[in-house]
Every structure is written in C-alpha cells, then in structure tokens.
Amino acid sequence: MRAVDIITKKRDQFELSKEEIDFLISGYTNDEIPDYQMAAWAMAVLLNGMSHEEIANLTLAMANSGDTLDLRELGSTIVDKHSTGGVGDKTTLSVAPIVAACGLAVGKMSGRGLGYSGGTIDKLESIPGFSANLSTEAFIAQLKQIGIVIASQSMDLAPADGKIYALRDATGTVPSIPLIASSIMSKKIAAGADAIVLDVKVGDGAFMKTLESARTLAEVMVAIGKLNQRRVIALLSPMDQPLGSAVGNALELKEAILMLKGEGPADYREHCLNIAAYMLLIANTVNSIDEGHQKAARTISDGSALKKFCELVEMQGGDSEFIRNPELLARAAHRVEVKAECAGYIQAVKAQNVGEACVILGGGRAKKGDVIDSSVGVMVQVKIGDRIEKGQTLFQVHYNKAETIQNAIDKLKESIQIVMSPVVPPPPNLGVIGL
Ligand code: URA
C-alpha cells in the first residue's frame, strides 16, 4: 500500500477500507509516513467527510496505536469528560476535582490548545513543575492512589491522536466531524473510562458552528462509545461567547481555582456543576441531575474539591502553593482596557475573535511546536444581554509584547456588537444526546 493512493482515494470521495486506515495510522505513528502526506489526507477528510464505518475504523486504529488501559482491576467506575473545544473553556480544571471529591475515579487524557481554542494541558502547565507527561503505569498508580489524574497524549495512550492533533492545529484541519470524533473517542477508549460525558460546543467559538452539525458530531461520538461498550452522553452547550470571564492559560487556571473556592463567574460555575451532575448520574452515583448538582456544590462549600485539586497538582510534580494562592501564578507585564464606544445592549462577544486575540498575544500556537506564553490573555467583562454605558470596560487585555497589542485590540473590537434594544441572553444548555 502507498500513502499517496489513500490520499487520492479520499480526495476523489471514495470510502477507505479498514486496512487502508490502519496502514495510514500505524505508518504515521511510526514516522514512516511524513507530516505532509498526513496533512494532505486530513484536508481531504475535512473536505469530503467519512462514512460512519470509516469513522469507527479510524477511531479504533487511533485508540490501538498505543496502549489501551483496562481499569477493571480498580473495581470502581471510572468517569471522564471531554469538551470538543471552546474559548475560555476551563471546565475540566474544576469538574475533575469536584467529581473526584464526590468519590468517583476521574482518569482523564487531555489535549493542548487547538487553533484559537485553549487546551487543558497548556492551562495546567502554568503551574510551575506540573507535568502531564505520565507513563501508563504512573497513570494507573495515581488513579488508584488519589482517584484523579489528568495526563497529556505524550504518554503511550493514543499516540496517533497526539501527532495528528498537533498537525491539524497547524494545517487548518481542525473543524471536521470525522477528525474530531475519532480524536476524542480514541483517547476515551484508550484511557479506559466506563462512563463519559461529552461537552459538545456549538456556536461562533466552537468548531461546530450550527446546532445541526454539533448534534451530528454528538450522535457519532455517542454511537462510537456504545459500540465500544462505554456509557456515553453528550451535552450540547452554547459557545457563542467565551465561558466565564478569563481567556488565556494562567488567567483561566486562576478563574478555575476561584470557582473551587466558591467565587468566579456564575455561567462558568453553573456549567461546571451541570457537567459534574451528569458525570455523577451516568456513573450511577446519584438518581437525578438535581441531586448531582447538590452533591457537586457541596464539594465546593466544604473545600474538598479544592483539596483534591491540590493533591492532583502535587502528585504530578506541581507546587500546590500556586493553587492555594493563585496570585503567585505568572502575570503579564502590562494591562490595557478596551472600552465601549457607545451605550446599548451587548448582542455579541464573538468567542472566536477573543480566542484569536489570545493567540496573537502569544497565548496559543500559530504553528506546531510553538512555545506559548501562559501569562497573557483577556478578561472579558461583559456577557450577551448586558446593558452597558459608553466608556464601560469590555475587556482587560494582559500582554507582554508591545508589538502584539494593537492587533489583539482590533480583534477584540471586532468581536463586540452593541445594539439599542434589549437582547435575550442565550440559554445555558441546548440539549442532551444519549441519555
Ligand atoms: N478535542 C480533541 O480532543 N480533539 C479534537 O479534534 C477537538 C477537540
């Protein structure tokens, strides 16, 4: 078989066989197929799509590209969550410790930033010493010992996804249903969770811009999970505006810590409690979403979720003093405020623009392997539906390099739409699939 024939077959809209997909994925994982061929193939998939059978085969080829964990020996239900990617989406940072503090084992493999959308691992790496690079043995040992682990793909699980993910980030091949579904579900299958909540984002700041495409992605992922004997549900959540207020690695980490201390933006807190409640529900720990909310909220008020987060950080080599006192985290050298040019009601805070502003400041990667600046980012001070006055602060921009600031401000200005009549804020949830 030759990679070029597989690329041209997909380019010409034919269906790939299981053998062809296996050949491509194992060849790329073993460095026998170069980045340029894989990038061409990813673009052909983005443009021409894949059948359900191709997606299922691709997912399994990626899941089997490294170790797959069998966590039955732990004797308890392992839960996991995964977001399809958004702006200001720091949900895992709060939800994983909340659910672990409720007594469930949370074994999670997370990604880095992708395009304008942030990644959990980059956010955690704002903590000095923190390492997400765990061996399979260390992943299992930590799960046994403290009931929570957040690792990157650089360990031996789904290595194909780690490579393809980084390549997609730099080649404009992120927003593809087959590539997103296989990326997420290969990690979930390899990491061995029994029960998985997928947070499928919809809107301007999501890879899926319409409810219809988000629903299709959710249905494909739920079906792959079921084929692999996993309990999977998908929540559809809006991503027209950033979640919470902070966008940028250390800023988001600070906001997640504040949430675990009972503070922080209401939309972010509600979203986290909702995801946690569904995780508790599908793991059969509670009988209703209301009960799940209450149980999750108690771990915040009694301090047990914050304590769990400190344990996680310490186990993975980080200094938990930065969690107890997040003001110690890296801060950008300069701040500037972007103010409203007129009074009115906020109709849009386009999340993609805000995410792109953060990348311009150095908080994301423009190409594979770029080093990111964890201290830069944007604090979004308004939400859709807010009444604002002329001169009111819309954004606080945290930056280090003077040459980045004007482009970032231009992006942020483009993100805002102000209208004269009242605007209804978007609903917090857009549906659940697979329950
Ligand atoms: N999250 C992932 O893990 N993979 C994607 O492709 C998109 C979001």
Coordinates of C-alpha atoms and ligand atoms in Angstrom, one line a residue:
M1 CA 0.0 0.0 0.0
R2 CA 1.1 3.6 -0.6
A3 CA 0.0 6.6 1.4
V4 CA -0.4 8.7 -1.8
D5 CA -3.0 6.2 -3.1
I6 CA -5.0 6.5 0.1
I7 CA -4.8 10.3 -0.1
T8 CA -6.0 10.4 -3.7
K9 CA -8.8 7.9 -3.0
K10 CA -10.2 10.2 -0.2
R11 CA -9.6 13.3 -2.4
D12 CA -11.8 11.6 -5.1
Q13 CA -14.5 10.9 -2.5
F14 CA -14.2 7.1 -2.2
E15 CA -14.6 5.2 1.0
L16 CA -11.4 3.9 2.7
S17 CA -11.2 0.3 3.8
K18 CA -10.2 -0.7 7.4
E19 CA -6.8 -1.9 6.0
E20 CA -6.1 1.4 4.4
I21 CA -7.0 3.3 7.5
D22 CA -4.9 1.0 9.7
F23 CA -1.9 1.4 7.3
L24 CA -2.1 5.2 7.4
I25 CA -2.4 5.5 11.1
S26 CA 0.2 3.0 12.0
G27 CA 2.6 4.4 9.3
Y28 CA 2.2 7.9 10.7
T29 CA 2.5 6.8 14.3
N30 CA 5.8 5.0 13.4
D31 CA 7.2 8.0 11.5
E32 CA 7.0 6.1 8.2
I33 CA 4.5 8.5 6.7
P34 CA 5.6 12.1 6.7
D35 CA 3.6 15.1 8.0
Y36 CA 3.0 16.5 4.5
Q37 CA 1.1 13.3 3.4
M38 CA -0.9 13.1 6.6
A39 CA -1.8 16.8 6.3
A40 CA -3.0 16.3 2.7
W41 CA -5.1 13.3 3.9
A42 CA -6.6 15.3 6.8
M43 CA -7.6 18.1 4.4
A44 CA -9.2 15.5 2.0
V45 CA -11.2 14.1 5.0
L46 CA -12.2 17.7 6.1
L47 CA -13.4 18.4 2.6
N48 CA -15.0 15.1 1.7
G49 CA -16.1 13.6 5.1
M50 CA -16.2 9.9 6.1
S51 CA -18.8 7.3 6.4
H52 CA -19.8 6.0 9.9
E53 CA -17.9 2.8 9.2
E54 CA -14.7 4.8 8.3
I55 CA -15.0 6.9 11.4
A56 CA -15.4 3.8 13.6
N57 CA -12.4 2.2 12.0
L58 CA -10.3 5.4 12.2
T59 CA -11.2 5.7 15.9
L60 CA -10.1 2.2 16.7
A61 CA -6.9 2.5 14.6
M62 CA -6.0 5.6 16.7
A63 CA -7.1 4.0 20.0
N64 CA -4.9 0.9 19.2
S65 CA -1.9 3.0 18.1
G66 CA -0.6 2.6 21.7
D67 CA -1.6 1.0 25.0
T68 CA -5.2 0.7 25.9
L69 CA -5.9 0.7 29.6
D70 CA -8.1 -2.0 31.3
L71 CA -9.0 -0.3 34.6
R72 CA -11.4 -3.1 35.8
E73 CA -8.8 -4.0 38.5
L74 CA -9.6 -0.7 40.2
G75 CA -13.0 -2.1 41.0
S76 CA -14.8 1.2 40.7
T77 CA -16.5 3.1 37.8
I78 CA -14.0 5.4 36.0
V79 CA -15.6 8.6 34.7
D80 CA -14.3 11.0 32.2
K81 CA -15.4 14.2 30.4
H82 CA -14.3 15.8 27.2
S83 CA -15.1 19.1 25.5
T84 CA -15.0 19.5 21.8
G85 CA -13.1 22.8 22.4
G86 CA -14.1 26.3 23.1
V87 CA -12.9 29.7 24.3
G88 CA -12.4 30.2 28.0
D89 CA -13.4 26.6 28.4
K90 CA -11.6 25.7 31.6
T91 CA -14.3 23.2 32.8
T92 CA -12.1 20.2 33.3
L93 CA -9.9 22.1 35.8
S94 CA -12.8 22.5 38.2
V95 CA -15.0 19.5 37.2
A96 CA -12.4 16.8 37.6
P97 CA -11.6 17.6 41.2
I98 CA -15.3 18.1 42.0
V99 CA -16.2 14.7 40.7
A100 CA -13.2 13.0 42.3
A101 CA -14.1 14.7 45.6
C102 CA -17.5 13.0 45.3
G103 CA -15.7 9.7 45.4
L104 CA -15.5 8.7 41.7
A105 CA -12.3 7.9 40.0
V106 CA -11.5 10.5 37.2
G107 CA -8.9 9.3 34.7
K108 CA -8.5 11.9 32.0
M109 CA -6.4 12.4 29.0
S110 CA -6.5 16.0 27.8
G111 CA -5.2 18.0 24.9
R112 CA -3.3 21.1 24.3
G113 CA -4.7 24.3 22.6
L114 CA -6.0 23.7 19.1
G115 CA -6.3 26.7 16.8
Y116 CA -8.0 29.6 18.7
S117 CA -9.4 27.2 21.3
G118 CA -7.5 26.6 24.5
G119 CA -6.3 23.2 25.9
T120 CA -6.4 21.9 29.5
I121 CA -2.8 20.7 29.4
D122 CA -1.5 24.2 28.5
K123 CA -3.5 25.7 31.3
L124 CA -2.2 23.2 33.9
E125 CA 1.3 23.7 32.7
S126 CA 1.0 27.3 34.0
I127 CA 1.7 25.7 37.4
P128 CA 5.5 25.5 38.0
G129 CA 6.7 21.9 38.0
F130 CA 3.4 20.4 36.8
S131 CA 3.9 17.5 34.4
A132 CA 1.1 15.9 32.3
N133 CA 3.6 13.5 30.7
L134 CA 2.8 10.3 32.5
S135 CA 3.6 6.7 31.7
T136 CA 0.8 4.3 31.5
E137 CA 1.9 2.7 34.8
A138 CA 2.0 6.1 36.5
F139 CA -1.5 6.9 35.2
I140 CA -2.9 3.8 36.8
A141 CA -0.9 4.1 40.0
Q142 CA -2.1 7.7 40.5
L143 CA -5.7 6.8 39.8
K144 CA -5.5 4.1 42.4
Q145 CA -3.8 6.3 44.9
I146 CA -5.7 9.6 44.8
G147 CA -8.6 8.9 42.3
I148 CA -7.7 11.6 39.9
V149 CA -5.3 12.0 37.0
I150 CA -5.0 14.4 34.1
A151 CA -2.4 13.4 31.5
S152 CA -1.4 14.5 28.1
Q153 CA -1.3 12.3 25.0
S154 CA 2.5 12.1 25.1
M155 CA 2.2 9.0 27.2
D156 CA 1.7 5.7 25.5
L157 CA -2.1 6.1 25.0
A158 CA -3.4 7.0 21.6
P159 CA -0.1 8.4 20.3
A160 CA -1.6 8.7 16.8
D161 CA -4.0 11.3 18.1
G162 CA -1.2 13.3 19.8
K163 CA 0.6 13.6 16.4
I164 CA -2.4 14.1 14.2
Y165 CA -3.9 16.7 16.7
A166 CA -0.7 18.8 16.5
L167 CA -0.6 18.6 12.7
R168 CA -4.3 19.6 12.4
D169 CA -3.7 22.6 14.6
A170 CA -1.2 23.9 12.1
T171 CA -2.9 22.9 8.8
G172 CA -6.5 24.2 9.1
T173 CA -7.9 20.7 9.5
V174 CA -9.5 21.0 12.9
P175 CA -13.2 21.6 12.2
S176 CA -14.0 18.2 10.7
I177 CA -16.6 15.9 12.3
P178 CA -14.7 12.6 11.5
L179 CA -11.4 14.0 12.7
I180 CA -12.9 15.5 15.9
A181 CA -15.0 12.4 16.7
S182 CA -12.1 10.0 16.2
S183 CA -9.7 12.2 18.1
I184 CA -11.9 12.5 21.1
M185 CA -13.2 8.9 21.2
S186 CA -9.8 7.3 20.5
K187 CA -8.5 8.9 23.7
K188 CA -11.6 8.0 25.6
I189 CA -11.4 4.3 24.5
A190 CA -7.7 4.0 25.1
A191 CA -7.8 5.6 28.6
G192 CA -10.4 3.1 29.8
A193 CA -13.2 5.2 31.3
D194 CA -16.5 3.4 31.7
A195 CA -18.7 6.5 31.7
I196 CA -18.0 9.5 29.6
V197 CA -19.8 12.9 29.4
L198 CA -19.0 14.8 26.2
D199 CA -19.4 18.5 26.2
V200 CA -20.2 19.4 22.6
K201 CA -19.8 23.1 22.0
V202 CA -22.0 25.0 19.5
G203 CA -21.6 28.5 18.1
D204 CA -19.2 31.1 17.0
G205 CA -16.3 30.0 19.3
A206 CA -16.9 26.2 18.7
F207 CA -15.6 24.1 15.8
M208 CA -19.3 23.2 15.2
K209 CA -20.9 26.5 14.2
T210 CA -24.5 25.2 13.9
L211 CA -26.7 23.1 16.2
E212 CA -27.3 20.7 13.4
S213 CA -23.5 19.9 12.9
A214 CA -23.0 19.7 16.7
R215 CA -25.8 17.3 17.0
T216 CA -24.3 15.1 14.3
L217 CA -20.9 15.2 16.0
A218 CA -22.6 14.3 19.3
E219 CA -24.5 11.4 17.8
V220 CA -21.4 10.0 16.0
M221 CA -19.4 10.0 19.3
V222 CA -22.2 8.5 21.4
A223 CA -22.6 5.7 18.8
I224 CA -18.8 5.0 18.8
G225 CA -18.9 4.9 22.6
K226 CA -21.8 2.4 22.6
L227 CA -20.1 0.2 20.0
N228 CA -17.2 0.0 22.5
Q229 CA -19.4 -0.8 25.5
R230 CA -19.0 2.6 27.1
R231 CA -21.8 4.7 28.7
V232 CA -21.6 8.0 26.8
I233 CA -23.8 11.0 26.8
A234 CA -23.3 14.3 25.0
L235 CA -24.4 17.7 26.2
L236 CA -24.8 20.4 23.7
S237 CA -23.7 23.7 25.1
P238 CA -23.5 27.2 23.6
M239 CA -20.1 28.7 22.7
D240 CA -21.2 32.0 21.1
Q241 CA -19.3 33.9 23.8
P242 CA -16.4 32.8 26.0
L243 CA -17.3 30.7 29.0
G244 CA -16.8 32.7 32.2
S245 CA -14.5 35.7 32.0
A246 CA -10.9 34.5 31.6
V247 CA -9.3 33.6 28.3
G248 CA -5.6 32.6 28.4
N249 CA -3.8 29.9 30.3
A250 CA -2.8 31.2 33.7
L251 CA -5.9 33.5 33.8
E252 CA -8.2 30.6 33.2
L253 CA -6.4 28.5 35.8
K254 CA -6.9 31.3 38.3
E255 CA -10.6 31.5 37.4
A256 CA -11.0 27.7 37.8
I257 CA -9.3 27.9 41.3
L258 CA -11.6 30.8 42.3
M259 CA -14.6 28.7 41.3
L260 CA -13.4 25.9 43.5
K261 CA -13.2 28.5 46.3
G262 CA -16.9 29.4 45.7
E263 CA -16.2 32.5 43.7
G264 CA -16.0 33.4 40.0
P265 CA -18.5 33.9 37.1
A266 CA -22.0 32.4 37.5
D267 CA -22.2 31.0 34.0
Y268 CA -18.9 29.1 34.5
R269 CA -20.0 27.7 37.9
E270 CA -23.4 26.6 36.5
H271 CA -21.8 24.9 33.5
C272 CA -19.3 23.0 35.8
L273 CA -22.0 21.9 38.2
N274 CA -24.1 20.7 35.3
I275 CA -21.3 18.6 33.7
A276 CA -20.4 17.2 37.1
A277 CA -24.0 16.3 37.8
Y278 CA -24.2 14.4 34.5
M279 CA -21.0 12.6 35.3
L280 CA -22.3 11.5 38.7
L281 CA -25.6 10.5 37.1
I282 CA -24.1 8.2 34.4
A283 CA -21.8 6.7 37.0
N284 CA -25.0 5.8 39.0
T285 CA -23.8 7.8 42.0
V286 CA -26.9 10.0 42.1
N287 CA -30.5 9.4 41.0
S288 CA -31.2 12.8 39.4
I289 CA -29.4 15.9 38.0
D290 CA -30.7 18.0 40.9
E291 CA -29.1 15.6 43.4
G292 CA -25.9 15.6 41.3
H293 CA -25.8 19.5 41.4
Q294 CA -26.2 19.5 45.1
K295 CA -23.6 16.8 45.7
A296 CA -21.1 18.7 43.4
A297 CA -21.9 22.0 45.1
R298 CA -21.1 20.6 48.5
T299 CA -17.6 19.7 47.4
I300 CA -17.0 23.4 46.8
S301 CA -18.6 24.6 50.1
D302 CA -16.8 22.1 52.2
G303 CA -13.4 22.7 50.4
S304 CA -12.9 19.0 49.4
A305 CA -12.8 19.8 45.6
L306 CA -10.0 22.4 46.1
K307 CA -8.1 19.9 48.4
K308 CA -8.4 17.3 45.6
F309 CA -7.1 19.7 43.0
C310 CA -4.0 20.4 45.3
E311 CA -3.5 16.6 45.6
L312 CA -3.6 16.2 41.8
V313 CA -1.1 19.1 41.3
E314 CA 1.3 17.7 43.9
M315 CA 1.2 14.2 42.6
Q316 CA 2.0 15.5 39.1
G317 CA 5.1 17.4 40.3
G318 CA 3.4 20.9 40.6
D319 CA 3.7 23.3 43.5
S320 CA 0.2 23.4 45.2
E321 CA 1.1 26.7 46.8
F322 CA 0.1 28.2 43.4
I323 CA -3.4 26.7 43.8
R324 CA -3.8 27.9 47.4
N325 CA -2.6 31.3 46.4
P326 CA -3.2 31.8 42.6
E327 CA -2.0 35.4 42.7
L328 CA 1.5 33.7 42.6
L329 CA 0.8 32.4 39.0
A330 CA 2.6 34.1 36.1
R331 CA 1.3 37.6 35.3
A332 CA 1.8 39.5 32.1
A333 CA 3.9 42.7 32.4
H334 CA 1.2 45.1 31.0
R335 CA -2.6 45.6 31.0
V336 CA -4.8 47.7 28.9
E337 CA -8.6 48.1 28.9
V338 CA -10.8 48.1 25.8
K339 CA -13.9 50.3 26.4
A340 CA -17.3 50.6 24.8
E341 CA -17.6 53.3 22.1
C342 CA -21.4 53.7 22.7
A343 CA -24.1 52.7 25.2
G344 CA -26.6 49.9 24.5
Y345 CA -27.0 46.2 24.9
I346 CA -24.4 43.5 24.1
Q347 CA -25.6 41.4 21.2
A348 CA -22.3 39.5 20.6
V349 CA -18.9 38.8 22.2
K350 CA -17.7 36.6 19.3
A351 CA -15.7 33.9 21.1
Q352 CA -13.6 33.0 18.1
N353 CA -12.3 36.6 17.9
V354 CA -11.5 36.6 21.6
G355 CA -9.6 33.2 21.2
E356 CA -7.7 34.6 18.2
A357 CA -6.8 37.7 20.2
C358 CA -5.3 35.5 22.8
V359 CA -3.3 33.6 20.2
I360 CA -2.0 36.9 18.8
L361 CA -0.8 37.9 22.3
G362 CA 1.2 34.6 22.4
G363 CA -1.2 32.5 24.5
G364 CA -1.8 29.9 21.7
R365 CA 0.2 28.4 18.8
A366 CA 0.4 29.7 15.3
K367 CA 2.4 26.6 14.2
K368 CA 3.2 23.2 15.5
G369 CA 5.6 23.2 18.4
D370 CA 5.4 27.0 19.2
V371 CA 6.1 27.9 22.8
I372 CA 3.2 29.6 24.4
D373 CA 3.2 32.5 27.0
S374 CA 1.0 31.3 29.8
S375 CA 0.6 34.8 31.4
V376 CA -1.1 36.6 28.5
G377 CA -4.8 36.7 27.8
V378 CA -8.1 38.6 28.1
M379 CA -10.6 39.1 30.9
V380 CA -14.0 39.5 29.3
Q381 CA -16.1 41.9 31.4
V382 CA -19.4 41.7 29.6
K383 CA -21.9 39.0 28.6
I384 CA -24.5 38.8 25.8
G385 CA -27.7 40.7 27.1
D386 CA -25.8 43.1 29.4
R387 CA -26.8 46.8 29.4
I388 CA -23.6 48.9 29.0
E389 CA -22.7 52.5 29.1
K390 CA -20.3 54.4 26.8
G391 CA -16.8 54.1 28.2
Q392 CA -17.5 51.0 30.2
T393 CA -14.7 48.4 30.2
L394 CA -15.4 45.5 27.8
F395 CA -12.1 43.7 28.0
Q396 CA -8.9 43.8 30.1
V397 CA -6.0 42.7 28.0
H398 CA -2.9 41.2 29.7
Y399 CA 0.2 41.3 27.4
N400 CA 3.9 41.2 27.3
K401 CA 4.9 42.1 23.8
A402 CA 4.0 45.7 22.7
E403 CA 4.0 44.6 19.0
T404 CA 1.1 42.2 19.7
I405 CA -1.3 44.6 21.4
Q406 CA -2.8 46.6 18.6
N407 CA -3.8 43.5 16.5
A408 CA -5.3 41.9 19.6
I409 CA -7.3 45.0 20.4
D410 CA -8.6 45.2 16.8
K411 CA -9.7 41.5 17.1
L412 CA -11.5 42.2 20.4
K413 CA -13.2 45.3 18.9
E414 CA -14.5 43.2 16.0
S415 CA -15.9 40.6 18.5
I416 CA -18.3 43.1 20.1
Q417 CA -21.7 44.1 18.7
I418 CA -23.8 46.6 20.6
V419 CA -27.4 47.3 19.8
M420 CA -30.0 49.7 21.1
S421 CA -32.8 47.3 22.1
P422 CA -32.6 44.7 24.8
V423 CA -31.1 41.3 23.9
V424 CA -32.1 37.9 25.5
P425 CA -29.1 36.0 26.8
P426 CA -28.5 32.6 25.2
P427 CA -29.8 29.5 27.2
P428 CA -27.1 27.7 29.2
N429 CA -27.9 24.2 27.6
L430 CA -29.0 23.2 24.1
G431 CA -29.9 19.6 24.7
V432 CA -28.6 16.1 25.8
I433 CA -27.9 13.2 23.5
G434 CA -27.7 9.5 24.5
L435 CA -29.4 9.7 27.9
Ligands
URA1 N1 -10.7 17.9 21.2 C1 -10.0 16.8 20.9 O1 -9.5 16.1 21.7 N2 -9.8 16.6 19.6 C2 -10.3 17.4 18.6 O2 -10.1 17.2 17.5 C3 -11.1 18.6 19.0 C4 -11.2 18.8 20.3

